Amino acid sequence: MRSQNAGEKLIRASLLWDGHSDRPLAGIDVRVRGVRITETGPALAFGPDTEVIELPGLSLPPGLIDCHVHVVDEALDTQPLPYQVLSAVPVFRTLLINGFTTIRDLGRPASE
């Protein structure tokens, strides 16, 4: 019989950026079950089957960051700017679904 905590992870970093506060928070744990964050808070309790990941001196961002992305295809450079932006929506959706909340697009849409 599998434990209720099987597959559960508790991440403990020095700082946590929650995406809402204007500065990182100290002493906040993050509980993950499967691929979902299920709880955050200070000093969360955990069971014997919970994998505790200690990250002293490190910060957790609110999502993955990709600093080298090309959202708009070069083939769209001659298209109107609104068309280029709307064409990028599926790329943004895919990035977000895969956990990327911050990107830096090294390309640029052509201006009108």
Coordinates of N, CA and C in Angstrom, one line a residue:
M1 N 0.8 -1.2 0.0 CA 0.0 0.0 0.0 C 0.9 1.2 0.0
R2 N 0.6 2.2 -0.9 CA 1.4 3.4 -1.0 C 1.0 4.4 0.1
S3 N 2.0 5.1 0.6 CA 1.8 6.1 1.6 C 1.1 7.3 1.0
Q4 N 0.3 8.1 1.8 CA -0.4 9.3 1.3 C 0.6 10.3 0.9
N5 N 1.9 10.3 1.4 CA 2.9 11.3 1.1 C 3.8 10.9 -0.1
A6 N 3.6 9.7 -0.6 CA 4.5 9.2 -1.7 C 4.4 10.2 -2.9
G7 N 5.6 10.5 -3.4 CA 5.7 11.4 -4.5 C 5.6 12.9 -4.0
E8 N 5.6 13.1 -2.8 CA 5.5 14.5 -2.2 C 6.9 15.0 -2.0
K9 N 7.1 16.3 -2.4 CA 8.4 17.0 -2.1 C 8.1 18.2 -1.3
L10 N 9.1 18.6 -0.5 CA 9.0 19.8 0.3 C 10.3 20.6 0.0
I11 N 10.1 21.8 -0.6 CA 11.3 22.5 -1.0 C 11.5 23.7 0.0
R12 N 12.7 23.7 0.5 CA 13.0 24.8 1.5 C 14.2 25.5 1.0
A13 N 13.9 26.7 0.5 CA 15.0 27.6 0.0 C 15.1 28.8 1.0
S14 N 16.2 29.5 0.9 CA 16.4 30.7 1.8 C 15.3 31.8 1.5
L15 N 15.0 32.0 0.2 CA 14.1 33.0 -0.1 C 13.1 32.5 -1.2
L16 N 11.9 33.1 -1.2 CA 10.9 32.7 -2.2 C 10.3 34.0 -2.8
W17 N 10.4 34.1 -4.1 CA 9.6 35.2 -4.8 C 8.3 34.6 -5.1
D18 N 7.2 35.2 -4.5 CA 5.9 34.7 -4.8 C 5.1 35.3 -5.9
G19 N 5.7 36.3 -6.5 CA 5.0 37.0 -7.7 C 4.0 38.0 -7.2
H20 N 3.8 38.2 -5.9 CA 2.9 39.2 -5.4 C 3.6 40.2 -4.5
S21 N 4.5 39.8 -3.8 CA 5.2 40.7 -2.8 C 6.3 41.5 -3.6
D22 N 6.6 42.7 -3.0 CA 7.6 43.5 -3.7 C 9.1 43.1 -3.3
R23 N 9.2 42.1 -2.5 CA 10.5 41.6 -2.2 C 10.4 40.1 -1.8
P24 N 11.5 39.3 -1.9 CA 11.4 37.9 -1.6 C 11.1 37.7 -0.1
L25 N 10.5 36.5 0.1 CA 10.0 36.2 1.5 C 11.0 35.1 2.0
A26 N 11.3 35.2 3.3 CA 12.3 34.3 3.9 C 11.4 33.2 4.7
G27 N 12.0 32.0 4.7 CA 11.4 30.9 5.5 C 10.1 30.4 5.1
I28 N 9.8 30.4 3.8 CA 8.6 29.9 3.2 C 8.9 28.6 2.5
D29 N 8.2 27.5 2.9 CA 8.4 26.2 2.2 C 7.4 26.0 1.1
V30 N 7.7 25.1 0.2 CA 6.8 24.9 -1.0 C 6.6 23.4 -1.0
R31 N 5.3 22.9 -0.9 CA 4.9 21.5 -1.0 C 4.5 21.2 -2.5
V32 N 5.1 20.1 -3.0 CA 4.8 19.7 -4.4 C 4.3 18.3 -4.4
R33 N 3.2 18.0 -5.0 CA 2.7 16.7 -5.2 C 2.5 16.4 -6.7
G34 N 3.3 15.5 -7.2 CA 3.2 15.2 -8.6 C 3.9 16.4 -9.3
V35 N 3.1 17.1 -10.2 CA 3.6 18.3 -10.9 C 3.0 19.6 -10.4
R36 N 2.3 19.5 -9.3 CA 1.5 20.7 -8.8 C 2.0 21.2 -7.4
I37 N 2.1 22.5 -7.3 CA 2.4 23.1 -6.0 C 1.1 23.0 -5.2
T38 N 1.0 22.4 -4.1 CA -0.2 22.2 -3.4 C -0.3 23.1 -2.1
E39 N 0.8 23.6 -1.7 CA 0.8 24.4 -0.5 C 2.1 25.2 -0.3
T40 N 2.0 26.4 0.2 CA 3.2 27.2 0.6 C 2.9 27.7 2.0
G41 N 4.0 27.9 2.8 CA 3.9 28.5 4.1 C 5.1 28.3 4.9
P42 N 5.2 28.9 6.1 CA 6.4 28.8 6.9 C 6.4 27.4 7.6
A43 N 7.5 26.8 7.7 CA 7.7 25.5 8.4 C 6.6 24.5 8.3
L44 N 6.4 24.1 7.0 CA 5.3 23.1 6.7 C 5.7 21.8 7.3
A45 N 4.7 21.1 7.9 CA 5.0 19.7 8.4 C 5.1 18.8 7.2
F46 N 5.8 17.7 7.5 CA 6.0 16.7 6.4 C 6.1 15.3 7.0
G47 N 5.7 14.3 6.3 CA 5.8 12.9 6.7 C 7.1 12.2 6.4
P48 N 7.2 11.0 6.8 CA 8.5 10.2 6.6 C 8.8 9.9 5.2
D49 N 7.7 9.9 4.3 CA 8.0 9.6 2.9 C 8.2 10.8 2.0
T50 N 8.1 12.0 2.7 CA 8.3 13.2 1.9 C 9.8 13.5 1.6
E51 N 10.1 13.8 0.4 CA 11.5 14.1 0.0 C 11.6 15.6 0.3
V52 N 12.5 15.9 1.2 CA 12.8 17.3 1.6 C 14.0 17.8 0.8
I53 N 13.8 18.9 0.1 CA 14.9 19.4 -0.7 C 15.4 20.7 -0.1
E54 N 16.5 20.7 0.5 CA 17.1 21.9 1.2 C 17.9 22.7 0.2
L55 N 17.6 24.0 0.1 CA 18.3 24.9 -0.8 C 18.8 26.1 -0.1
P56 N 19.7 25.9 0.9 CA 20.2 27.1 1.7 C 21.0 28.1 0.8
G57 N 20.7 29.3 1.0 CA 21.4 30.4 0.2 C 20.9 30.6 -1.2
L58 N 19.8 29.9 -1.5 CA 19.2 30.0 -2.9 C 17.8 30.6 -2.8
S59 N 17.3 31.2 -3.9 CA 16.0 31.7 -4.0 C 15.2 30.9 -5.0
L60 N 13.9 30.8 -4.7 CA 12.9 30.2 -5.7 C 12.2 31.3 -6.4
P61 N 12.2 31.3 -7.7 CA 11.4 32.3 -8.5 C 10.0 31.7 -8.6
P62 N 9.0 32.6 -9.1 CA 7.7 32.1 -9.2 C 7.4 31.2 -10.4
G63 N 8.5 31.0 -11.2 CA 8.3 30.1 -12.4 C 9.7 30.0 -13.1
L64 N 9.8 29.3 -14.1 CA 11.0 29.1 -14.9 C 11.3 30.4 -15.7
I65 N 12.5 30.7 -15.9 CA 12.9 31.9 -16.7 C 13.8 31.4 -17.9
D66 N 13.4 31.9 -19.1 CA 14.2 31.6 -20.3 C 14.7 32.9 -20.8
C67 N 16.0 33.1 -20.8 CA 16.6 34.4 -21.3 C 16.9 34.4 -22.7
H68 N 16.6 33.4 -23.5 CA 16.9 33.4 -24.9 C 15.8 32.7 -25.6
V69 N 14.9 33.5 -26.1 CA 13.7 32.9 -26.8 C 13.4 33.7 -28.0
H70 N 13.0 33.1 -29.1 CA 12.5 33.8 -30.3 C 11.1 33.5 -30.5
V71 N 10.2 34.4 -30.1 CA 8.8 34.2 -30.1 C 8.2 34.4 -31.5
V72 N 8.6 35.4 -32.2 CA 8.1 35.7 -33.5 C 9.0 35.1 -34.6
D73 N 8.5 34.3 -35.4 CA 9.2 33.7 -36.5 C 9.7 34.8 -37.5
E74 N 10.9 34.7 -38.1 CA 11.4 35.6 -39.0 C 10.5 35.8 -40.3
A75 N 9.8 34.7 -40.6 CA 8.9 34.7 -41.8 C 7.8 35.7 -41.6
L76 N 7.5 36.1 -40.3 CA 6.4 37.1 -40.1 C 6.9 38.6 -40.1
D77 N 8.2 38.8 -40.3 CA 8.7 40.2 -40.2 C 8.0 41.2 -41.1
T78 N 7.5 40.7 -42.2 CA 6.8 41.6 -43.1 C 5.3 41.8 -42.8
Q79 N 4.8 41.0 -41.9 CA 3.4 41.1 -41.5 C 3.2 42.3 -40.6
P80 N 1.9 42.8 -40.6 CA 1.6 43.9 -39.6 C 1.9 43.5 -38.2
L81 N 2.2 44.4 -37.3 CA 2.6 44.2 -36.0 C 1.5 43.4 -35.2
P82 N 0.2 43.8 -35.3 CA -0.9 43.0 -34.6 C -0.9 41.6 -35.0
Y83 N -0.7 41.3 -36.3 CA -0.6 39.9 -36.8 C 0.5 39.1 -36.1
Q84 N 1.7 39.8 -36.0 CA 2.8 39.2 -35.4 C 2.6 38.8 -33.9
V85 N 1.9 39.8 -33.2 CA 1.6 39.6 -31.8 C 0.6 38.4 -31.6
L86 N -0.4 38.4 -32.4 CA -1.4 37.3 -32.3 C -0.8 36.0 -32.7
S87 N 0.1 36.0 -33.7 CA 0.8 34.7 -34.1 C 1.7 34.2 -33.0
A88 N 2.1 35.0 -32.0 CA 3.0 34.6 -30.9 C 2.2 34.0 -29.8
V89 N 0.8 34.2 -29.7 CA 0.0 33.7 -28.6 C 0.2 32.2 -28.4
P90 N 0.2 31.3 -29.4 CA 0.4 29.9 -29.1 C 1.7 29.6 -28.5
V91 N 2.8 30.3 -28.9 CA 4.1 30.1 -28.3 C 4.1 30.5 -26.8
F92 N 3.4 31.7 -26.5 CA 3.3 32.1 -25.1 C 2.6 31.1 -24.3
R93 N 1.5 30.5 -24.8 CA 0.7 29.5 -24.1 C 1.5 28.3 -23.8
T94 N 2.3 27.8 -24.8 CA 3.1 26.6 -24.6 C 4.2 26.9 -23.5
L95 N 4.8 28.1 -23.6 CA 5.8 28.4 -22.6 C 5.2 28.4 -21.2
L96 N 4.0 29.1 -21.0 CA 3.3 29.1 -19.7 C 2.9 27.8 -19.2
I97 N 2.3 26.9 -20.1 CA 1.9 25.6 -19.7 C 3.1 24.8 -19.2
N98 N 4.3 25.1 -19.7 CA 5.5 24.3 -19.3 C 6.3 25.0 -18.2
G99 N 5.6 26.0 -17.6 CA 6.2 26.6 -16.3 C 7.0 27.8 -16.5
F100 N 7.1 28.4 -17.7 CA 7.9 29.6 -17.9 C 7.0 30.8 -17.6
T101 N 7.4 31.6 -16.6 CA 6.6 32.8 -16.3 C 7.3 34.1 -16.7
T102 N 8.6 33.9 -17.1 CA 9.4 35.1 -17.5 C 10.3 34.7 -18.7
I103 N 10.2 35.5 -19.7 CA 11.0 35.2 -20.9 C 11.7 36.5 -21.4
R104 N 12.8 36.4 -22.1 CA 13.4 37.5 -22.8 C 13.5 37.1 -24.2
D105 N 12.7 37.8 -25.1 CA 12.6 37.6 -26.5 C 13.8 38.3 -27.2
L106 N 14.7 37.6 -27.8 CA 15.8 38.2 -28.4 C 15.6 38.7 -29.8
G107 N 14.4 38.3 -30.3 CA 14.0 38.8 -31.6 C 13.1 40.0 -31.4
R108 N 12.6 40.6 -32.4 CA 11.6 41.7 -32.2 C 10.7 41.7 -33.4
P109 N 9.4 42.1 -33.1 CA 8.5 42.2 -34.2 C 8.8 43.5 -35.0
A110 N 8.6 43.4 -36.3 CA 8.9 44.6 -37.1 C 7.9 45.6 -36.8
S111 N 8.3 46.9 -36.7 CA 7.4 48.0 -36.4 C 6.6 48.4 -37.7
E112 N 5.5 49.0 -37.4 CA 4.7 49.4 -38.6 C 5.1 50.8 -39.1

